[in-house]
Amino acid sequence: MALGYLALVLHAHLPFVRHPESDYVLEEEWLFEAIIETYIPLINMFEGLEADGINFKLTMSMTPPLVAMLQDHYLQEKFDEHLTLTQELAEKELDRTSTHGHLHYLAEYNAQCLETVRETFERYDGNIVRAFKKYQDSGNLDILTCGATHGYLPLMQMYPEAVWAQLKVAVDSYGEAFGRAPRGIWLPECAYYSGLERMLADVGLRYFITDAHGILYATPRPRYGAYAPIFTPTGVAAFGRDYESSQQVWSSEVGYPGDPVYREFYKDLGYEAEYEYIKPYIIPNGTRKNTGIKYHKITSRTGGLDQKDLYDPYWAREKAADHASNFMFNRQRQVEYLHGVMGREPIVVSPYDAELFGHWWYEGPWFIDYLIRKSHYDQGVYQMTNLADYLQHNPTQQVANPAQSSWGAKGFHEFWLNDTNSWVYPYLHKTTERMIELSKREPVDEKEWRALNQAAREVLLAQSSDWAFIMRTGTMVPYAIRRTRSHVLRFNKIWEDMNQGKVDTEWLEKVEYIDNIFPEIDYRCYRPL
Amino acid sequence: MSRRPQLPLEEMTLRQLRLVAQQYQISRYSRMTKIELIDSIQDAMRIAEAKQSFSRNPMEAKEQVESTKYRVGLGEPIVELDDVDADLGDLPGGYGESRIVLLPRDPQWGYAYWDISNEHKDHLRWQGGRQLVLRLYDVTDVYFDGFNAQNMNEYPCDEVAREWYIPIPISDRNYVIDIGYKTESGNFLVLARSASVEIPPVYPSDWVDDRFLTIPFDMDLRGKTFTSFVPPSKQRAAFEGVGFGGAATVVTGTHQSLLDYMAAQVAVGANPGSLFGSQQMVSGMGLVGAVPTSYSGIGLSGIGFMGASESFSVSAVPVRARSFWLVADAELIIYGATEPTASVTIAGKPIKLNPDGTFRFQYHFPDGFIGQPIVAVADDGEQSRSITMNFLRDTPVRNTNTKEEMVLETY
């Protein structure tokens, strides 16, 4: 009889990046790399577990922008091209390495992995959302939704209509993709503020996740810390993240991903290969970039890039199995202890960015696979569950008000509100105010209806918290700035035109084609509550 | 950190490569061939990149890893403008309407930005405004009308600023910020006022009141409220039997053990979250006395502590519409008299008597508890009299709107 639960939560998210108007946009490759290294390996993992008769339980969030991109034909085609190009490079590598035993072994391994990606992609006809839907329908995956464009809700709390729109549009788009209403939501960055629970209840959602101190600092004080969810006064449940299991995975210094036998992220063929050879496979203007083909292992946590030895997937896999055992062992001790103190079954909630597994930590999906299998076969202290199942079977919980918090650095909003990115908020707020104004209108004809809806799309896209995040981390900043500016300016044009009673149809068509997220959006979701 | 070259290295001339090598402080670059230069520079670029990402700051370990999903290339390729944006101009510097917005950053800091037209500023300066100030009001549990804040902090600011980081006096409360001018006589002329914003807490709550509910997973939660709490600061023993929140629980071993368990994780740096929690895990005092309560049964069927605002959405065919309004509020008047030469304090604060020894004070009476001990001491300091009156206001039902806010309701 299990003493408690472990709920692994994978948050899969990328901002909406789609540029049919340009020949080549590097940022579209965020999606392609994530598909090859994270999403398809996860699907393969599900298929393997299913084939072996393991009734696995996992919680995943799939954000509306990610789902929109995965279902978009243009991006599916671009991905196909990208994959073809990468496979071509992998083929060439087979030739290039034919005289070097170890390298050739790795080249064959890489080519084989890419072929598996191709097969999986084609098995679902290019739309891998179908795979995730399949495993939700079978009861294994609990797929959460998220804010419509991953907007940072506490920093728009003074505009409840904007928060409502992020939730409503998300819930509607989820229904179209997955054929049912979502039950749970991954709040963007787990950022919560008091009052959100009213809207979550009213949009039909049942539970969400906060960082540990969102529960720990709740009022009144939760009896069980963050190891049982609490019901907010509106009945919506809040789960708290477990610190302990987080650190073992996130920390690059002491966590699993930094182990010397694992594949080195920074040593990529795109940078190592001879220029003329690699030129067709990097950025068209000649600048080098990641190709996803790598041959080296980390070798040492402190060594330089020129001191990396060759990788061996066999040993890496063994190590992933070890780490899974270790993780499992720690969870067992944790659950035993908590059960003793609580006098009831604890639930340890371990959420991570999905893209951590496979992309940053190449062996990550193997780790999860081993963890699920070992938890299933080798122990009985805890059972792995997803959040929906847990609530179904445990409907009695303490009532309390969670505390405003996020899972960002330092636990609050600073990462998204600081010198690098505070400049966006005056524009976002003004845009929001104007959208609320616009929403009160009734369109006189179809063109106005389209313009109003497009205005809503522009507001949502501008609100992606990813832009502020990128500005703060310092990687690919110009792109984030450009996106913020574009969407605010496009919105402003519609606003100004509408105030003069006109619609620039030719321009509108172009923008509708580019910013085509949420085709079924209804701008009236911005109307005052 | 040097700027990344615009051209790919392989396309550069020897001279250009040497310049870049210098930027990256590559030793003996002048003796290298083109190929060697390109290799060294690339290594240096990647080491710099990797170093930047392996930030020493353990608080940001998670964010550094998360940012790798955006890492597909080193250089920053030239960013082209979409032609749909071509004629749209630039972001405006301001919008011409005076406004100020307050954002929460963390328990200790807020952030405010404002946009005030010069005409508006000039107008108030002409009315006597001298020093631009920010006023931060604690409006927790208050229906703010400009004068009834629980507390107020004033920060002078300079004319050129458009934004400010505001130190927050007490966390876990609601604040409004005004920007305006102080006149020489100490009056305040307001330019703009922000909406009320909640600042997060930084400690676990001292208040312990365990209540448990059973809510079936399939229950539709739209429009429903399951309970309401009155925090201990708003209760007194005398009111325990009445209405809400009277039952409180002692901090049990369980509460404390779990708090300590999580504090221990925080102490060993396992916490990527709250910066403050580790130092300040308060051992809760709770309210002593009452028996731990726990309720079960479906929360909705009259257990007795049903939430005040419970509304069920009724789907009816809208036929007619009408609108209505009601506003109501309360004020408290304290009045009395004593020897004109006495010193009087109310709730510890000295007050000024009228010449005939009378006094009369009228306050806004918000939700919550007001305790008003009044003490009068004779001018020789030898005799005194006192009276203490306590008031508790609660608003169990609020279904109001002003006339301006009326909306059509169907029926």
PDB file of N, CA, C and O in Angstrom, chain A residues 13 146-159 162-163 166 187-193 196 211 213 404-417 421 424-425 428-429 432 459-469, chain B residues 63 103-106 200:
ATOM      1  N   HIS A  13       6.330  24.505 -23.442  1.00  0.00           N
ATOM      2  CA  HIS A  13       5.930  25.840 -23.919  1.00  0.00           C
ATOM      3  C   HIS A  13       6.990  26.457 -24.811  1.00  0.00           C
ATOM      4  O   HIS A  13       8.181  26.401 -24.506  1.00  0.00           O
ATOM      5  N   CYS A 146      -2.755  26.686 -20.350  1.00  0.00           N
ATOM      6  CA  CYS A 146      -1.930  27.741 -19.774  1.00  0.00           C
ATOM      7  C   CYS A 146      -2.541  29.062 -20.212  1.00  0.00           C
ATOM      8  O   CYS A 146      -3.572  29.085 -20.872  1.00  0.00           O
ATOM      9  N   GLY A 147      -1.930  30.180 -19.891  1.00  0.00           N
ATOM     10  CA  GLY A 147      -2.441  31.453 -20.395  1.00  0.00           C
ATOM     11  C   GLY A 147      -2.388  31.445 -21.917  1.00  0.00           C
ATOM     12  O   GLY A 147      -1.510  30.821 -22.490  1.00  0.00           O
ATOM     13  N   ALA A 148      -3.291  32.170 -22.556  1.00  0.00           N
ATOM     14  CA  ALA A 148      -3.397  32.110 -24.018  1.00  0.00           C
ATOM     15  C   ALA A 148      -2.057  32.341 -24.717  1.00  0.00           C
ATOM     16  O   ALA A 148      -1.716  31.637 -25.661  1.00  0.00           O
ATOM     17  N   THR A 149      -1.308  33.320 -24.267  1.00  0.00           N
ATOM     18  CA  THR A 149       0.019  33.537 -24.828  1.00  0.00           C
ATOM     19  C   THR A 149       1.055  33.607 -23.708  1.00  0.00           C
ATOM     20  O   THR A 149       2.073  34.274 -23.831  1.00  0.00           O
ATOM     21  N   HIS A 150       0.764  32.883 -22.619  1.00  0.00           N
ATOM     22  CA  HIS A 150       1.728  32.822 -21.515  1.00  0.00           C
ATOM     23  C   HIS A 150       1.991  34.214 -20.949  1.00  0.00           C
ATOM     24  O   HIS A 150       3.121  34.585 -20.650  1.00  0.00           O
ATOM     25  N   GLY A 151       0.933  35.009 -20.818  1.00  0.00           N
ATOM     26  CA  GLY A 151       1.075  36.350 -20.259  1.00  0.00           C
ATOM     27  C   GLY A 151       1.331  36.295 -18.765  1.00  0.00           C
ATOM     28  O   GLY A 151       0.858  35.389 -18.083  1.00  0.00           O
ATOM     29  N   TYR A 152       2.064  37.245 -18.234  1.00  0.00           N
ATOM     30  CA  TYR A 152       2.408  37.232 -16.817  1.00  0.00           C
ATOM     31  C   TYR A 152       1.296  37.916 -16.029  1.00  0.00           C
ATOM     32  O   TYR A 152       1.207  39.140 -15.963  1.00  0.00           O
ATOM     33  N   LEU A 153       0.428  37.107 -15.424  1.00  0.00           N
ATOM     34  CA  LEU A 153      -0.825  37.623 -14.893  1.00  0.00           C
ATOM     35  C   LEU A 153      -0.712  38.608 -13.721  1.00  0.00           C
ATOM     36  O   LEU A 153      -1.449  39.601 -13.713  1.00  0.00           O
ATOM     37  N   PRO A 154       0.158  38.410 -12.718  1.00  0.00           N
ATOM     38  CA  PRO A 154       0.190  39.400 -11.624  1.00  0.00           C
ATOM     39  C   PRO A 154       0.569  40.796 -12.091  1.00  0.00           C
ATOM     40  O   PRO A 154       0.233  41.773 -11.437  1.00  0.00           O
ATOM     41  N   LEU A 155       1.265  40.900 -13.225  1.00  0.00           N
ATOM     42  CA  LEU A 155       1.634  42.236 -13.697  1.00  0.00           C
ATOM     43  C   LEU A 155       0.575  42.823 -14.608  1.00  0.00           C
ATOM     44  O   LEU A 155       0.774  43.876 -15.198  1.00  0.00           O
ATOM     45  N   MET A 156      -0.574  42.136 -14.734  1.00  0.00           N
ATOM     46  CA  MET A 156      -1.727  42.768 -15.365  1.00  0.00           C
ATOM     47  C   MET A 156      -2.944  42.646 -14.453  1.00  0.00           C
ATOM     48  O   MET A 156      -4.074  42.737 -14.918  1.00  0.00           O
ATOM     49  N   GLN A 157      -2.701  42.458 -13.148  1.00  0.00           N
ATOM     50  CA  GLN A 157      -3.807  42.242 -12.235  1.00  0.00           C
ATOM     51  C   GLN A 157      -4.736  43.440 -12.147  1.00  0.00           C
ATOM     52  O   GLN A 157      -5.896  43.293 -11.759  1.00  0.00           O
ATOM     53  N   MET A 158      -4.258  44.620 -12.505  1.00  0.00           N
ATOM     54  CA  MET A 158      -5.127  45.800 -12.449  1.00  0.00           C
ATOM     55  C   MET A 158      -6.046  45.870 -13.664  1.00  0.00           C
ATOM     56  O   MET A 158      -6.860  46.786 -13.765  1.00  0.00           O
ATOM     57  N   TYR A 159      -5.922  44.924 -14.582  1.00  0.00           N
ATOM     58  CA  TYR A 159      -6.831  44.843 -15.737  1.00  0.00           C
ATOM     59  C   TYR A 159      -7.464  43.459 -15.771  1.00  0.00           C
ATOM     60  O   TYR A 159      -7.080  42.616 -16.599  1.00  0.00           O
ATOM     61  N   ALA A 162      -8.128  41.731 -19.000  1.00  0.00           N
ATOM     62  CA  ALA A 162      -6.997  41.169 -19.742  1.00  0.00           C
ATOM     63  C   ALA A 162      -6.660  39.771 -19.217  1.00  0.00           C
ATOM     64  O   ALA A 162      -6.328  38.873 -19.983  1.00  0.00           O
ATOM     65  N   VAL A 163      -6.756  39.615 -17.897  1.00  0.00           N
ATOM     66  CA  VAL A 163      -6.494  38.306 -17.313  1.00  0.00           C
ATOM     67  C   VAL A 163      -7.557  37.318 -17.774  1.00  0.00           C
ATOM     68  O   VAL A 163      -7.265  36.198 -18.188  1.00  0.00           O
ATOM     69  N   GLN A 166      -6.909  36.155 -21.302  1.00  0.00           N
ATOM     70  CA  GLN A 166      -5.840  35.143 -21.377  1.00  0.00           C
ATOM     71  C   GLN A 166      -6.389  33.768 -21.013  1.00  0.00           C
ATOM     72  O   GLN A 166      -6.016  32.749 -21.609  1.00  0.00           O
ATOM     73  N   LEU A 187      -0.419  28.001 -14.556  1.00  0.00           N
ATOM     74  CA  LEU A 187      -0.342  29.447 -14.639  1.00  0.00           C
ATOM     75  C   LEU A 187       1.027  29.815 -15.204  1.00  0.00           C
ATOM     76  O   LEU A 187       2.022  29.224 -14.818  1.00  0.00           O
ATOM     77  N   PRO A 188       1.087  30.788 -16.128  1.00  0.00           N
ATOM     78  CA  PRO A 188       2.397  31.167 -16.669  1.00  0.00           C
ATOM     79  C   PRO A 188       3.365  31.497 -15.538  1.00  0.00           C
ATOM     80  O   PRO A 188       3.052  32.315 -14.665  1.00  0.00           O
ATOM     81  N   GLU A 189       4.497  30.819 -15.548  1.00  0.00           N
ATOM     82  CA  GLU A 189       5.511  30.989 -14.503  1.00  0.00           C
ATOM     83  C   GLU A 189       4.978  30.686 -13.105  1.00  0.00           C
ATOM     84  O   GLU A 189       5.548  31.131 -12.109  1.00  0.00           O
ATOM     85  N   CYS A 190       3.909  29.925 -13.016  1.00  0.00           N
ATOM     86  CA  CYS A 190       3.249  29.632 -11.737  1.00  0.00           C
ATOM     87  C   CYS A 190       2.927  30.918 -10.990  1.00  0.00           C
ATOM     88  O   CYS A 190       2.845  30.939  -9.762  1.00  0.00           O
ATOM     89  N   ALA A 191       2.725  32.004 -11.724  1.00  0.00           N
ATOM     90  CA  ALA A 191       2.541  33.297 -11.068  1.00  0.00           C
ATOM     91  C   ALA A 191       1.082  33.485 -10.693  1.00  0.00           C
ATOM     92  O   ALA A 191       0.207  33.535 -11.547  1.00  0.00           O
ATOM     93  N   TYR A 192       0.864  33.604  -9.396  1.00  0.00           N
ATOM     94  CA  TYR A 192      -0.492  33.678  -8.857  1.00  0.00           C
ATOM     95  C   TYR A 192      -0.668  34.962  -8.057  1.00  0.00           C
ATOM     96  O   TYR A 192       0.280  35.455  -7.440  1.00  0.00           O
ATOM     97  N   TYR A 193      -1.876  35.509  -8.060  1.00  0.00           N
ATOM     98  CA  TYR A 193      -2.206  36.607  -7.148  1.00  0.00           C
ATOM     99  C   TYR A 193      -3.635  36.402  -6.679  1.00  0.00           C
ATOM    100  O   TYR A 193      -4.433  35.746  -7.353  1.00  0.00           O
ATOM    101  N   LEU A 196      -7.323  35.619  -8.549  1.00  0.00           N
ATOM    102  CA  LEU A 196      -7.248  34.794  -9.754  1.00  0.00           C
ATOM    103  C   LEU A 196      -8.159  33.577  -9.639  1.00  0.00           C
ATOM    104  O   LEU A 196      -8.758  33.128 -10.624  1.00  0.00           O
ATOM    105  N   ASP A 211       4.357  27.939  -6.834  1.00  0.00           N
ATOM    106  CA  ASP A 211       5.624  27.554  -6.235  1.00  0.00           C
ATOM    107  C   ASP A 211       5.352  27.208  -4.766  1.00  0.00           C
ATOM    108  O   ASP A 211       4.294  27.534  -4.232  1.00  0.00           O
ATOM    109  N   HIS A 213       6.170  28.377  -1.905  1.00  0.00           N
ATOM    110  CA  HIS A 213       5.767  29.403  -0.941  1.00  0.00           C
ATOM    111  C   HIS A 213       4.393  29.978  -1.256  1.00  0.00           C
ATOM    112  O   HIS A 213       3.802  30.644  -0.422  1.00  0.00           O
ATOM    113  N   GLN A 404       0.441  35.341  -3.119  1.00  0.00           N
ATOM    114  CA  GLN A 404       0.975  35.818  -4.400  1.00  0.00           C
ATOM    115  C   GLN A 404       2.429  35.364  -4.525  1.00  0.00           C
ATOM    116  O   GLN A 404       3.220  35.530  -3.593  1.00  0.00           O
ATOM    117  N   SER A 405       2.797  34.800  -5.668  1.00  0.00           N
ATOM    118  CA  SER A 405       4.129  34.205  -5.807  1.00  0.00           C
ATOM    119  C   SER A 405       4.352  33.802  -7.257  1.00  0.00           C
ATOM    120  O   SER A 405       3.437  33.860  -8.070  1.00  0.00           O
ATOM    121  N   SER A 406       5.581  33.381  -7.572  1.00  0.00           N
ATOM    122  CA  SER A 406       5.863  32.766  -8.868  1.00  0.00           C
ATOM    123  C   SER A 406       6.996  31.781  -8.664  1.00  0.00           C
ATOM    124  O   SER A 406       7.613  31.772  -7.602  1.00  0.00           O
ATOM    125  N   TRP A 407       7.276  30.970  -9.707  1.00  0.00           N
ATOM    126  CA  TRP A 407       8.411  30.069  -9.561  1.00  0.00           C
ATOM    127  C   TRP A 407       9.690  30.679 -10.136  1.00  0.00           C
ATOM    128  O   TRP A 407      10.692  29.994 -10.306  1.00  0.00           O
ATOM    129  N   GLY A 408       9.650  31.954 -10.449  1.00  0.00           N
ATOM    130  CA  GLY A 408      10.815  32.628 -10.992  1.00  0.00           C
ATOM    131  C   GLY A 408      11.878  32.859  -9.935  1.00  0.00           C
ATOM    132  O   GLY A 408      11.645  32.693  -8.752  1.00  0.00           O
ATOM    133  N   ALA A 409      13.051  33.280 -10.385  1.00  0.00           N
ATOM    134  CA  ALA A 409      14.143  33.535  -9.464  1.00  0.00           C
ATOM    135  C   ALA A 409      13.685  34.482  -8.367  1.00  0.00           C
ATOM    136  O   ALA A 409      13.043  35.487  -8.644  1.00  0.00           O
ATOM    137  N   LYS A 410      13.996  34.150  -7.144  1.00  0.00           N
ATOM    138  CA  LYS A 410      13.622  34.913  -5.945  1.00  0.00           C
ATOM    139  C   LYS A 410      12.140  34.813  -5.596  1.00  0.00           C
ATOM    140  O   LYS A 410      11.707  35.402  -4.627  1.00  0.00           O
ATOM    141  N   GLY A 411      11.372  34.103  -6.355  1.00  0.00           N
ATOM    142  CA  GLY A 411      10.032  33.749  -5.913  1.00  0.00           C
ATOM    143  C   GLY A 411       8.922  34.743  -6.186  1.00  0.00           C
ATOM    144  O   GLY A 411       7.766  34.466  -5.873  1.00  0.00           O
ATOM    145  N   PHE A 412       9.259  35.889  -6.776  1.00  0.00           N
ATOM    146  CA  PHE A 412       8.192  36.854  -7.055  1.00  0.00           C
ATOM    147  C   PHE A 412       8.334  37.335  -8.491  1.00  0.00           C
ATOM    148  O   PHE A 412       8.579  36.534  -9.385  1.00  0.00           O
ATOM    149  N   HIS A 413       8.182  38.637  -8.712  1.00  0.00           N
ATOM    150  CA  HIS A 413       8.044  39.064 -10.107  1.00  0.00           C
ATOM    151  C   HIS A 413       9.272  39.740 -10.683  1.00  0.00           C
ATOM    152  O   HIS A 413       9.244  40.222 -11.819  1.00  0.00           O
ATOM    153  N   GLU A 414      10.338  39.756  -9.928  1.00  0.00           N
ATOM    154  CA  GLU A 414      11.467  40.575 -10.351  1.00  0.00           C
ATOM    155  C   GLU A 414      12.035  40.205 -11.713  1.00  0.00           C
ATOM    156  O   GLU A 414      12.484  41.057 -12.460  1.00  0.00           O
ATOM    157  N   PHE A 415      12.038  38.921 -12.021  1.00  0.00           N
ATOM    158  CA  PHE A 415      12.658  38.506 -13.296  1.00  0.00           C
ATOM    159  C   PHE A 415      11.970  39.149 -14.487  1.00  0.00           C
ATOM    160  O   PHE A 415      12.586  39.380 -15.523  1.00  0.00           O
ATOM    161  N   TRP A 416      10.678  39.446 -14.313  1.00  0.00           N
ATOM    162  CA  TRP A 416       9.927  40.020 -15.426  1.00  0.00           C
ATOM    163  C   TRP A 416       9.744  41.513 -15.254  1.00  0.00           C
ATOM    164  O   TRP A 416       9.104  42.170 -16.073  1.00  0.00           O
ATOM    165  N   LEU A 417      10.288  42.083 -14.187  1.00  0.00           N
ATOM    166  CA  LEU A 417      10.113  43.515 -13.921  1.00  0.00           C
ATOM    167  C   LEU A 417      11.427  44.041 -13.373  1.00  0.00           C
ATOM    168  O   LEU A 417      11.674  44.014 -12.171  1.00  0.00           O
ATOM    169  N   ASN A 421      13.605  45.061 -18.775  1.00  0.00           N
ATOM    170  CA  ASN A 421      12.313  44.830 -19.430  1.00  0.00           C
ATOM    171  C   ASN A 421      11.145  45.644 -18.885  1.00  0.00           C
ATOM    172  O   ASN A 421      10.035  45.527 -19.400  1.00  0.00           O
ATOM    173  N   VAL A 424       8.485  47.616 -21.149  1.00  0.00           N
ATOM    174  CA  VAL A 424       7.368  47.105 -21.955  1.00  0.00           C
ATOM    175  C   VAL A 424       6.016  47.388 -21.319  1.00  0.00           C
ATOM    176  O   VAL A 424       5.004  47.479 -22.014  1.00  0.00           O
ATOM    177  N   TYR A 425       5.975  47.515 -19.992  1.00  0.00           N
ATOM    178  CA  TYR A 425       4.662  47.539 -19.339  1.00  0.00           C
ATOM    179  C   TYR A 425       3.806  48.752 -19.661  1.00  0.00           C
ATOM    180  O   TYR A 425       2.590  48.596 -19.850  1.00  0.00           O
ATOM    181  N   LEU A 428       2.211  47.697 -22.859  1.00  0.00           N
ATOM    182  CA  LEU A 428       1.264  46.600 -22.721  1.00  0.00           C
ATOM    183  C   LEU A 428      -0.016  47.078 -22.040  1.00  0.00           C
ATOM    184  O   LEU A 428      -1.126  46.734 -22.440  1.00  0.00           O
ATOM    185  N   HIS A 429       0.139  47.892 -21.006  1.00  0.00           N
ATOM    186  CA  HIS A 429      -1.049  48.335 -20.268  1.00  0.00           C
ATOM    187  C   HIS A 429      -1.901  49.250 -21.115  1.00  0.00           C
ATOM    188  O   HIS A 429      -3.128  49.158 -21.112  1.00  0.00           O
ATOM    189  N   THR A 432      -3.729  47.290 -23.562  1.00  0.00           N
ATOM    190  CA  THR A 432      -4.823  46.576 -22.904  1.00  0.00           C
ATOM    191  C   THR A 432      -6.012  47.504 -22.678  1.00  0.00           C
ATOM    192  O   THR A 432      -7.159  47.139 -22.970  1.00  0.00           O
ATOM    193  N   VAL A 459      -2.800  42.072 -29.096  1.00  0.00           N
ATOM    194  CA  VAL A 459      -2.625  42.331 -27.662  1.00  0.00           C
ATOM    195  C   VAL A 459      -2.064  41.087 -26.983  1.00  0.00           C
ATOM    196  O   VAL A 459      -1.112  41.137 -26.214  1.00  0.00           O
ATOM    197  N   LEU A 460      -2.686  39.950 -27.282  1.00  0.00           N
ATOM    198  CA  LEU A 460      -2.257  38.712 -26.645  1.00  0.00           C
ATOM    199  C   LEU A 460      -0.801  38.398 -26.977  1.00  0.00           C
ATOM    200  O   LEU A 460      -0.030  38.011 -26.113  1.00  0.00           O
ATOM    201  N   LEU A 461      -0.439  38.567 -28.242  1.00  0.00           N
ATOM    202  CA  LEU A 461       0.931  38.234 -28.634  1.00  0.00           C
ATOM    203  C   LEU A 461       1.936  39.172 -27.975  1.00  0.00           C
ATOM    204  O   LEU A 461       3.031  38.758 -27.588  1.00  0.00           O
ATOM    205  N   ALA A 462       1.554  40.437 -27.829  1.00  0.00           N
ATOM    206  CA  ALA A 462       2.465  41.382 -27.163  1.00  0.00           C
ATOM    207  C   ALA A 462       2.672  40.986 -25.705  1.00  0.00           C
ATOM    208  O   ALA A 462       3.742  41.207 -25.129  1.00  0.00           O
ATOM    209  N   GLN A 463       1.651  40.380 -25.096  1.00  0.00           N
ATOM    210  CA  GLN A 463       1.698  40.066 -23.670  1.00  0.00           C
ATOM    211  C   GLN A 463       2.511  38.827 -23.322  1.00  0.00           C
ATOM    212  O   GLN A 463       2.635  38.504 -22.139  1.00  0.00           O
ATOM    213  N   SER A 464       3.047  38.105 -24.319  1.00  0.00           N
ATOM    214  CA  SER A 464       3.826  36.905 -23.990  1.00  0.00           C
ATOM    215  C   SER A 464       4.910  37.265 -23.004  1.00  0.00           C
ATOM    216  O   SER A 464       5.751  38.118 -23.282  1.00  0.00           O
ATOM    217  N   SER A 465       4.949  36.575 -21.861  1.00  0.00           N
ATOM    218  CA  SER A 465       5.970  36.905 -20.869  1.00  0.00           C
ATOM    219  C   SER A 465       7.350  36.478 -21.364  1.00  0.00           C
ATOM    220  O   SER A 465       8.367  36.854 -20.777  1.00  0.00           O
ATOM    221  N   ASP A 466       7.394  35.680 -22.442  1.00  0.00           N
ATOM    222  CA  ASP A 466       8.676  35.229 -22.974  1.00  0.00           C
ATOM    223  C   ASP A 466       9.542  36.395 -23.396  1.00  0.00           C
ATOM    224  O   ASP A 466      10.767  36.338 -23.301  1.00  0.00           O
ATOM    225  N   TRP A 467       8.908  37.475 -23.916  1.00  0.00           N
ATOM    226  CA  TRP A 467       9.730  38.588 -24.386  1.00  0.00           C
ATOM    227  C   TRP A 467      10.487  39.202 -23.216  1.00  0.00           C
ATOM    228  O   TRP A 467      11.698  39.409 -23.292  1.00  0.00           O
ATOM    229  N   ALA A 468       9.772  39.454 -22.121  1.00  0.00           N
ATOM    230  CA  ALA A 468      10.434  40.037 -20.949  1.00  0.00           C
ATOM    231  C   ALA A 468      11.487  39.079 -20.398  1.00  0.00           C
ATOM    232  O   ALA A 468      12.565  39.498 -19.961  1.00  0.00           O
ATOM    233  N   PHE A 469      11.184  37.791 -20.444  1.00  0.00           N
ATOM    234  CA  PHE A 469      12.120  36.780 -19.950  1.00  0.00           C
ATOM    235  C   PHE A 469      13.407  36.804 -20.771  1.00  0.00           C
ATOM    236  O   PHE A 469      14.510  36.841 -20.234  1.00  0.00           O
TER     237      PHE A 469
ATOM    238  N   GLU B  63      16.455  29.537 -14.371  1.00  0.00           N
ATOM    239  CA  GLU B  63      16.231  30.432 -15.505  1.00  0.00           C
ATOM    240  C   GLU B  63      17.319  30.268 -16.552  1.00  0.00           C
ATOM    241  O   GLU B  63      17.049  30.343 -17.746  1.00  0.00           O
ATOM    242  N   LEU B 103       2.991  48.519  -9.873  1.00  0.00           N
ATOM    243  CA  LEU B 103       3.132  47.073 -10.066  1.00  0.00           C
ATOM    244  C   LEU B 103       3.851  46.478  -8.859  1.00  0.00           C
ATOM    245  O   LEU B 103       4.770  47.092  -8.323  1.00  0.00           O
ATOM    246  N   PRO B 104       3.456  45.279  -8.445  1.00  0.00           N
ATOM    247  CA  PRO B 104       4.178  44.624  -7.360  1.00  0.00           C
ATOM    248  C   PRO B 104       5.437  43.968  -7.932  1.00  0.00           C
ATOM    249  O   PRO B 104       5.373  43.352  -9.004  1.00  0.00           O
ATOM    250  N   ARG B 105       6.560  44.071  -7.274  1.00  0.00           N
ATOM    251  CA  ARG B 105       7.748  43.349  -7.726  1.00  0.00           C
ATOM    252  C   ARG B 105       8.044  42.188  -6.798  1.00  0.00           C
ATOM    253  O   ARG B 105       8.353  41.088  -7.242  1.00  0.00           O
ATOM    254  N   ASP B 106       7.980  42.431  -5.518  1.00  0.00           N
ATOM    255  CA  ASP B 106       8.178  41.393  -4.505  1.00  0.00           C
ATOM    256  C   ASP B 106       7.713  41.970  -3.176  1.00  0.00           C
ATOM    257  O   ASP B 106       7.228  43.103  -3.163  1.00  0.00           O
ATOM    258  N   PRO B 200       2.825  40.829  -2.277  1.00  0.00           N
ATOM    259  CA  PRO B 200       2.854  39.471  -1.713  1.00  0.00           C
ATOM    260  C   PRO B 200       3.415  39.415  -0.306  1.00  0.00           C
ATOM    261  O   PRO B 200       4.134  40.311   0.118  1.00  0.00           O
TER     262      PRO B 200
END
